[in-house]
Tab-separated table of C-alpha atoms in Angstrom:
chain	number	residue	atom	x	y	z
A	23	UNK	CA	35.352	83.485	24.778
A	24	UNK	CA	34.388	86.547	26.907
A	25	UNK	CA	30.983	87.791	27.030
A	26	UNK	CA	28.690	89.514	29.883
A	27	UNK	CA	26.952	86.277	30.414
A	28	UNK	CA	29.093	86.118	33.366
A	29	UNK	CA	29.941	82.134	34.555
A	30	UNK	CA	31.361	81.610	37.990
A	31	UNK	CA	35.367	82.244	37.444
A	32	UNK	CA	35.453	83.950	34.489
A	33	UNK	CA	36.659	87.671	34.376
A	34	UNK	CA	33.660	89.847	35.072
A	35	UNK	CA	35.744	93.352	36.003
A	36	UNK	CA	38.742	95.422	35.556
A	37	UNK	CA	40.186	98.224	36.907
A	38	UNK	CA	43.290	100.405	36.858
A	39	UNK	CA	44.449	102.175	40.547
A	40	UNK	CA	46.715	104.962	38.812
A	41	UNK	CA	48.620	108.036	40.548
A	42	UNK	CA	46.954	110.567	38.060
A	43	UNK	CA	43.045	109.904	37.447
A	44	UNK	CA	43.137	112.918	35.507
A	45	UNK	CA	46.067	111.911	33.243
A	46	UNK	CA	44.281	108.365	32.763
A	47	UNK	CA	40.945	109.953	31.928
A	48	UNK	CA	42.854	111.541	29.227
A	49	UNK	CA	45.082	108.679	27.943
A	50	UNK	CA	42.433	106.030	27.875
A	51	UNK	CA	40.193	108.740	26.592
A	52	UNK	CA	42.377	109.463	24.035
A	53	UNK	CA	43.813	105.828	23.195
A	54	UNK	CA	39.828	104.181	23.239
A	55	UNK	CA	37.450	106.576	23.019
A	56	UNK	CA	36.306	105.554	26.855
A	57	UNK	CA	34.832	108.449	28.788
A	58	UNK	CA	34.731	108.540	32.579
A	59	UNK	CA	32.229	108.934	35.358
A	60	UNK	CA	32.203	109.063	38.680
A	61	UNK	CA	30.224	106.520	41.111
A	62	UNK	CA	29.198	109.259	43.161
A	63	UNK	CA	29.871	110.809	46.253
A	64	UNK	CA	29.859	108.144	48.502
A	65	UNK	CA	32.235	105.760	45.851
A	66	UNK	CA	35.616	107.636	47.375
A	67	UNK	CA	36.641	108.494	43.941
A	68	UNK	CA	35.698	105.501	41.839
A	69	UNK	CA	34.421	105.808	38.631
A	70	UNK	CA	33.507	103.895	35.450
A	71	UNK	CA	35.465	104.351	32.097
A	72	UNK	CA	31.948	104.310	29.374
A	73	UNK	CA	32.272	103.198	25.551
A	74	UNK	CA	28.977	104.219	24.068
A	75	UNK	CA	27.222	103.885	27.031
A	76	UNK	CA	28.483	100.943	28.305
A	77	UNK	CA	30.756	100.335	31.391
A	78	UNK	CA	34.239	98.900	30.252
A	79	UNK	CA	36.441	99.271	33.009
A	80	UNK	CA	36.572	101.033	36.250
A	81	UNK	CA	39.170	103.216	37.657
A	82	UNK	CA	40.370	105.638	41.046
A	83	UNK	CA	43.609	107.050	42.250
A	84	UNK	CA	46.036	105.170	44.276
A	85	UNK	CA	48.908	105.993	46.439
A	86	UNK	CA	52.252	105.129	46.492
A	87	UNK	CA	51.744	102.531	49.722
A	88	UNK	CA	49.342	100.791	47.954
A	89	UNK	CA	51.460	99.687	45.516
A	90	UNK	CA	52.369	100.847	41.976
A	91	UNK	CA	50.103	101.974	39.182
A	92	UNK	CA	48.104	98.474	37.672
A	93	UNK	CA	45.329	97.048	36.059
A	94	UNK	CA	43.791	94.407	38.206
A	95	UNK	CA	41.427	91.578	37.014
A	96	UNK	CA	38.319	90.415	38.517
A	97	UNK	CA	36.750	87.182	38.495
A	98	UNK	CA	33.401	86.365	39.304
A	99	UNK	CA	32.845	84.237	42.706
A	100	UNK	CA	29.569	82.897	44.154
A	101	UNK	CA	30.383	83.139	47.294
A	102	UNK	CA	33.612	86.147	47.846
A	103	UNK	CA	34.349	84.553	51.459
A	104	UNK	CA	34.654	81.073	50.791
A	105	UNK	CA	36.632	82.191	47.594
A	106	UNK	CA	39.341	84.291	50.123
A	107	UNK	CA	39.521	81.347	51.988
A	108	UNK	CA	39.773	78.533	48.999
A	109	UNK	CA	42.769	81.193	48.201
A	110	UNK	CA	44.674	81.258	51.566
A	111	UNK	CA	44.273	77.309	52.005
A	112	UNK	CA	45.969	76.739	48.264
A	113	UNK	CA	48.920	78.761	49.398
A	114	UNK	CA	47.670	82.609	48.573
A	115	UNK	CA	46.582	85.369	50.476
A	116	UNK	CA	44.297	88.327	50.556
A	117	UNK	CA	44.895	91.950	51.309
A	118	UNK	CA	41.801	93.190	51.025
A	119	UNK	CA	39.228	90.884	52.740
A	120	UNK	CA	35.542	90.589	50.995
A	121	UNK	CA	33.846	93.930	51.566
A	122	UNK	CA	29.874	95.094	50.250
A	123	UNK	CA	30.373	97.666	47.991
A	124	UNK	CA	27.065	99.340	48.804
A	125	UNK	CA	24.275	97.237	46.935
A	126	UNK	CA	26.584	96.638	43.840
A	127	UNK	CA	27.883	93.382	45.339
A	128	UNK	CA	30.965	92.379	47.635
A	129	UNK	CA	34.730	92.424	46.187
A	130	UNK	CA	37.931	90.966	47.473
A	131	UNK	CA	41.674	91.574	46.423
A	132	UNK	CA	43.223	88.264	46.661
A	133	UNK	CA	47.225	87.625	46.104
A	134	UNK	CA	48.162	83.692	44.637
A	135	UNK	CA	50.625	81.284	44.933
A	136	UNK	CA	53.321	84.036	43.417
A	137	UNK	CA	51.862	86.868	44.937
A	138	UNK	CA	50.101	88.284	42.076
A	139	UNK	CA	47.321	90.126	42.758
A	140	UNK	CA	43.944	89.737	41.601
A	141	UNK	CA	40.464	90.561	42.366
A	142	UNK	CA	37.060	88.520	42.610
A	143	UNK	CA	33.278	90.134	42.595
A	144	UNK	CA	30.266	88.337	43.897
A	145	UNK	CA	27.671	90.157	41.902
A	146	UNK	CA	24.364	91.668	43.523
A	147	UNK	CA	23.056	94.424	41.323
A	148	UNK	CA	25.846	94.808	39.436
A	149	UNK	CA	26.831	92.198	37.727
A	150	UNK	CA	30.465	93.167	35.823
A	151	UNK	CA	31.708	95.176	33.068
A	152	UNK	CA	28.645	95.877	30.036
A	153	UNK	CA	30.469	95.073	27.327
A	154	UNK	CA	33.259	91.992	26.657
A	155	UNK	CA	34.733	90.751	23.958
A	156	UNK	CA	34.751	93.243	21.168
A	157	UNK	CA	36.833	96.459	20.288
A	158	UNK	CA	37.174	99.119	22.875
A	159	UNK	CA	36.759	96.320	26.026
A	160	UNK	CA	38.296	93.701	27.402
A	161	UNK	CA	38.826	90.433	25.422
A	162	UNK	CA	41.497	88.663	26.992
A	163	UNK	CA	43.553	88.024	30.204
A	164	UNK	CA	47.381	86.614	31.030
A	165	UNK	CA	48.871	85.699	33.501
A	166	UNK	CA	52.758	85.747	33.608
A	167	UNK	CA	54.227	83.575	36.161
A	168	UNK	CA	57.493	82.181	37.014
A	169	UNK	CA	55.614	78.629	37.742
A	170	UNK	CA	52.837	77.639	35.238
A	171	UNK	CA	52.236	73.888	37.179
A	172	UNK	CA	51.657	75.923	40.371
A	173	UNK	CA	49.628	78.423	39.626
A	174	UNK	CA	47.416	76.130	37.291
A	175	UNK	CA	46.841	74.047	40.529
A	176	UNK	CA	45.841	77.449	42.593
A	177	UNK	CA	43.334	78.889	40.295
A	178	UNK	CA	41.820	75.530	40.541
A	179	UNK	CA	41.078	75.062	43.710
A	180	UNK	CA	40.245	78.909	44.306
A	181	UNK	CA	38.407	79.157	41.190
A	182	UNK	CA	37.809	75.906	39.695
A	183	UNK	CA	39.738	76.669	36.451
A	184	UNK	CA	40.839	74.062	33.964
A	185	UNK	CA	43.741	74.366	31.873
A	186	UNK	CA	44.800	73.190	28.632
A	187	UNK	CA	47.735	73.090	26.037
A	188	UNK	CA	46.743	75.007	23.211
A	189	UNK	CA	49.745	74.086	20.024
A	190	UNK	CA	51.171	76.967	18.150
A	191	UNK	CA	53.793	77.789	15.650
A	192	UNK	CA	56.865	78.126	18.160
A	193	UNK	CA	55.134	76.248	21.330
A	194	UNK	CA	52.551	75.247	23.601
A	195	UNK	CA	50.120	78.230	25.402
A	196	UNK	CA	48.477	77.162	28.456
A	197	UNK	CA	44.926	78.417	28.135
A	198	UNK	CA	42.436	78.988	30.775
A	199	UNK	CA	38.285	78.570	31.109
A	200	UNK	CA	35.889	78.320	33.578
A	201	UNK	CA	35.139	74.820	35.209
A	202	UNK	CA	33.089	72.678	32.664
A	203	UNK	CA	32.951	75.492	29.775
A	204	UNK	CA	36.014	73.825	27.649
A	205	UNK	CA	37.182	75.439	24.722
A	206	UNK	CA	33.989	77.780	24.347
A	207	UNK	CA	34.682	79.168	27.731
A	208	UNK	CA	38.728	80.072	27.253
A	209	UNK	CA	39.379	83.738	28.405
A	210	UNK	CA	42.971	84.111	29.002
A	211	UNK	CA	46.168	81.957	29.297
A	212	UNK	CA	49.240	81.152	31.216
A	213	UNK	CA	52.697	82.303	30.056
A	214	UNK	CA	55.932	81.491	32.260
A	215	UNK	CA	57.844	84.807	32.932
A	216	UNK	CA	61.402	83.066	31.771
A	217	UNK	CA	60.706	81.837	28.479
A	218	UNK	CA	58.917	85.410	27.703
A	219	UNK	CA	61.247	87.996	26.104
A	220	UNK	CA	59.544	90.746	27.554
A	221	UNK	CA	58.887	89.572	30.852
A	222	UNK	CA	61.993	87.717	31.828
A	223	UNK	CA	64.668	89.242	34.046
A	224	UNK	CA	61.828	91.283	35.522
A	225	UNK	CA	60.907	88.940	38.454
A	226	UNK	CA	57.544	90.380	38.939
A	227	UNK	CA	54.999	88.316	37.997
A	228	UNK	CA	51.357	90.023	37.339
A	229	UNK	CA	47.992	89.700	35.252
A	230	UNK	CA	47.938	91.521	31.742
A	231	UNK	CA	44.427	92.691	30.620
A	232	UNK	CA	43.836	92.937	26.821
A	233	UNK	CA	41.489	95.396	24.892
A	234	UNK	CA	40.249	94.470	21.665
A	235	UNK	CA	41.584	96.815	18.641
A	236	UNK	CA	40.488	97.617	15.482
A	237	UNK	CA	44.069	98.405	14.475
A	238	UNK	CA	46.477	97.756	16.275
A	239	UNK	CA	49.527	99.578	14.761
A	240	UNK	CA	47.246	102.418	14.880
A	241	UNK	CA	46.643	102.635	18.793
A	242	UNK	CA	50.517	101.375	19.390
A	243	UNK	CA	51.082	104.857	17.351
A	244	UNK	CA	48.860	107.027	19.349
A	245	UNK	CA	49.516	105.549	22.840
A	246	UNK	CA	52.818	106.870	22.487
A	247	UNK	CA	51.884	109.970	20.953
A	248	UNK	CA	49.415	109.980	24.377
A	249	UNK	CA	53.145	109.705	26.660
A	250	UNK	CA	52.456	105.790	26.609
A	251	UNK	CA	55.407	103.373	26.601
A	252	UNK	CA	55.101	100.383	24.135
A	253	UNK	CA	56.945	97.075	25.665
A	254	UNK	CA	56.374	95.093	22.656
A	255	UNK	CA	55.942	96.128	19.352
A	256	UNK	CA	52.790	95.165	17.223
A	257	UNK	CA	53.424	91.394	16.127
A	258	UNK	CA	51.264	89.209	14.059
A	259	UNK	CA	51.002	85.408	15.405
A	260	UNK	CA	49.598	82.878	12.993
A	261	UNK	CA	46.154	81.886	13.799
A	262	UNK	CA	45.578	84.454	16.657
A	263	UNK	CA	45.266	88.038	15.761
A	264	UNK	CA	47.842	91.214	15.762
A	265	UNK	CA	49.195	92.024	19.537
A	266	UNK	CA	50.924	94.574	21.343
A	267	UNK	CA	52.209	95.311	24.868
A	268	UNK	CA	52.023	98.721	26.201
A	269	UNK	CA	52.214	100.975	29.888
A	270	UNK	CA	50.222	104.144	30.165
A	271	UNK	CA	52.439	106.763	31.469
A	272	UNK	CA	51.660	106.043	35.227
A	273	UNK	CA	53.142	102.721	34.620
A	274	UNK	CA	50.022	100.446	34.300
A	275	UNK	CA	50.245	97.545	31.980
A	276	UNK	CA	47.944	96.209	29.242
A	277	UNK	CA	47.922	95.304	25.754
A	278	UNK	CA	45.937	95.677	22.476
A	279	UNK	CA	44.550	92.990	20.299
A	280	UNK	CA	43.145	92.845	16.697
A	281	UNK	CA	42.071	88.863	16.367
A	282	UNK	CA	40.787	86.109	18.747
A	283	UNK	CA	42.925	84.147	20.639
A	284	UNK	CA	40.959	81.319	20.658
A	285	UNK	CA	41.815	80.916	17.300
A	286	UNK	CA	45.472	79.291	18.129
C-alpha cells in the first residue's frame, strides 16, 4: 500500500504542470480542500499543494512547448543517474536529465518504452509527499499502455518492479510493487489502453494518479461544478472501492477513489 515510508521504486511525488496555476489553486482548492504555497523565490514558481499541513502534491505553470497540462508521477531512486541510464538502456529515454533541486534532492523526467512520461526523486532533505494513502492524497497509480508485457519488463529493469495478476470479477489487473515488498508493497497497476473503454481509440498512453475520497459521487459532483470534465462516471467494482475518472479544466488527468485497491 502507499505510505511515506518511502522504499526504493515506489511513488514518493506528484505533480501537475498546468497552463493556469491560478485556476488549479482554485479547482484543487475547491475539489480537496488542498491549499497552495510557494517554494520561494528561487523555486521558479513551484509550489506545494498543503492538506492540514501536510505536503500532498506539488504544482507550477507550464507552457504550451512543454507539452500539455498533466499530472506526473515520481518514483523514488537511490541513485537518479544510474536510474536515467537503467531507463535509456531498456529502451526509454529522458528529457530532463537528473538535476539538484537545491538541497531537497535531485529529480529526473524520464520517458519509457511507450513514451510515457514519468518522474524519479533521489531524496536528500526532502524525502516525498507528507501524507499517502488516505483521503485528500495520493493512494494509487496506473499506468495505461498499449503493451502491458513491455512495459512490465521496463519498469523492471529501471526500477526493479515486480508484477503480478491480481483476479477480478470481469478479468485479470496487473498490479505493481516495489522489488521484494509483494502484496504489502502494491501501489498501482497496469491496464492496456485497448481493452479500456475510456482509454482506447485515444493512442496516448500516460500515468493516472489517484486521490483518496471520502465520497466519491460527491467530488465527481463538485469537480464539475469547479469547470472539471468527468471521463468516467463513479463506478463501484466488487472488492475494490468506488472510482472515478476526471480532467481539471486545463486538461490534467486524475481520478478519485473511495476503497483500497489492494482489496481485488
Amino acid at each position: 500500500m502507499l505510505t511515506t515510508r518511502f522504499v526504493d521504486g515506489a511513488p514518493n511525488w506528484i505533480d501537475v504542470g498546468t497552463s493556469d496555476m491560478e485556476g488549479a489553486q482554485s479547482f484543487y482548492g475547491g475539489l480537496f480542500g488542498w491549499e497552495f504555497r510557494s517554494a520561494g523565490p528561487d523555486a521558479g514558481g513551484y509550489g506545494f499543494f498543503e492538506l492540514a499541513g501536510r505536503i500532498v502534491a506539488g504544482g507550477m505553470r507550464t507552457t504550451p512547448e512543454q507539452g500539455p497540462p498533466a499530472w506526473t508521477v515520481y518514483f523514488r531512486s537511490p541513485d537518479a543517474g544510474a536510474t536515467a541510464e537503467a531507463a535509456r538502456q531498456a529502451g526509454g529515454s529522458v528529457p530532463m536529465p537528473p538535476m539538484d533541486v537545491m538541497d531537497q534532492g535531485r529529480a529526473a523526467i524520464l520517458a519509457d518504452q511507450a513514451g510515457v512520461p514519468f518522474g524519479i526523486w533521489e531524496p536528500a532533505r526532502r524525502k516525498g509527499i507528507e501524507a499517502a494513502g488516505e483521503v485528500g492524497a495520493l493512494c494509487w497509480a496506473e499506468l495505461y499502455t498499449p503493451d502491458i508485457a513491455r512495459a512490465a519488463a521496463f519498469y523492471h529493469a529501471a526500477l526493479g518492479w515486480e508484477t503480478s495478476a491480481v483476479t477480478f470479477p470481469g478479468g485479470v489487473y496487473t498490479s505493481v510493487n516495489p522489488a521484494g515488498t509483494g502484496e504489502d508493497g502494491m501501489f498501482g497497476g497496469m491496464v492496456p489502453l485497448a481493452d479500456d473503454p475510456v482509454e482506447a481509440g485515444t493512442g496516448q498512453p500516460y500515468w493516472l494518479p489517484y486521490i483518496g475520497v471520502d465520497d466519491t459521487d460527491a467530488v465527481v459532483d463538485r469537480a464539475v461544478e469547479l469547470g472539471g470534465t468527468v471521463r468516467m462516471p463513479a463506478t463501484s467494482l466488487a472488492g475494490v472501492g468506488r472510482l472515478a475518472r476526471l480532467e481539471d479544466p486545463y486538461g490534467a488527468r486524475f481520478a478519485v477513489l473511495k476503497g483500497d485497491p489492494r482489496q481485488t
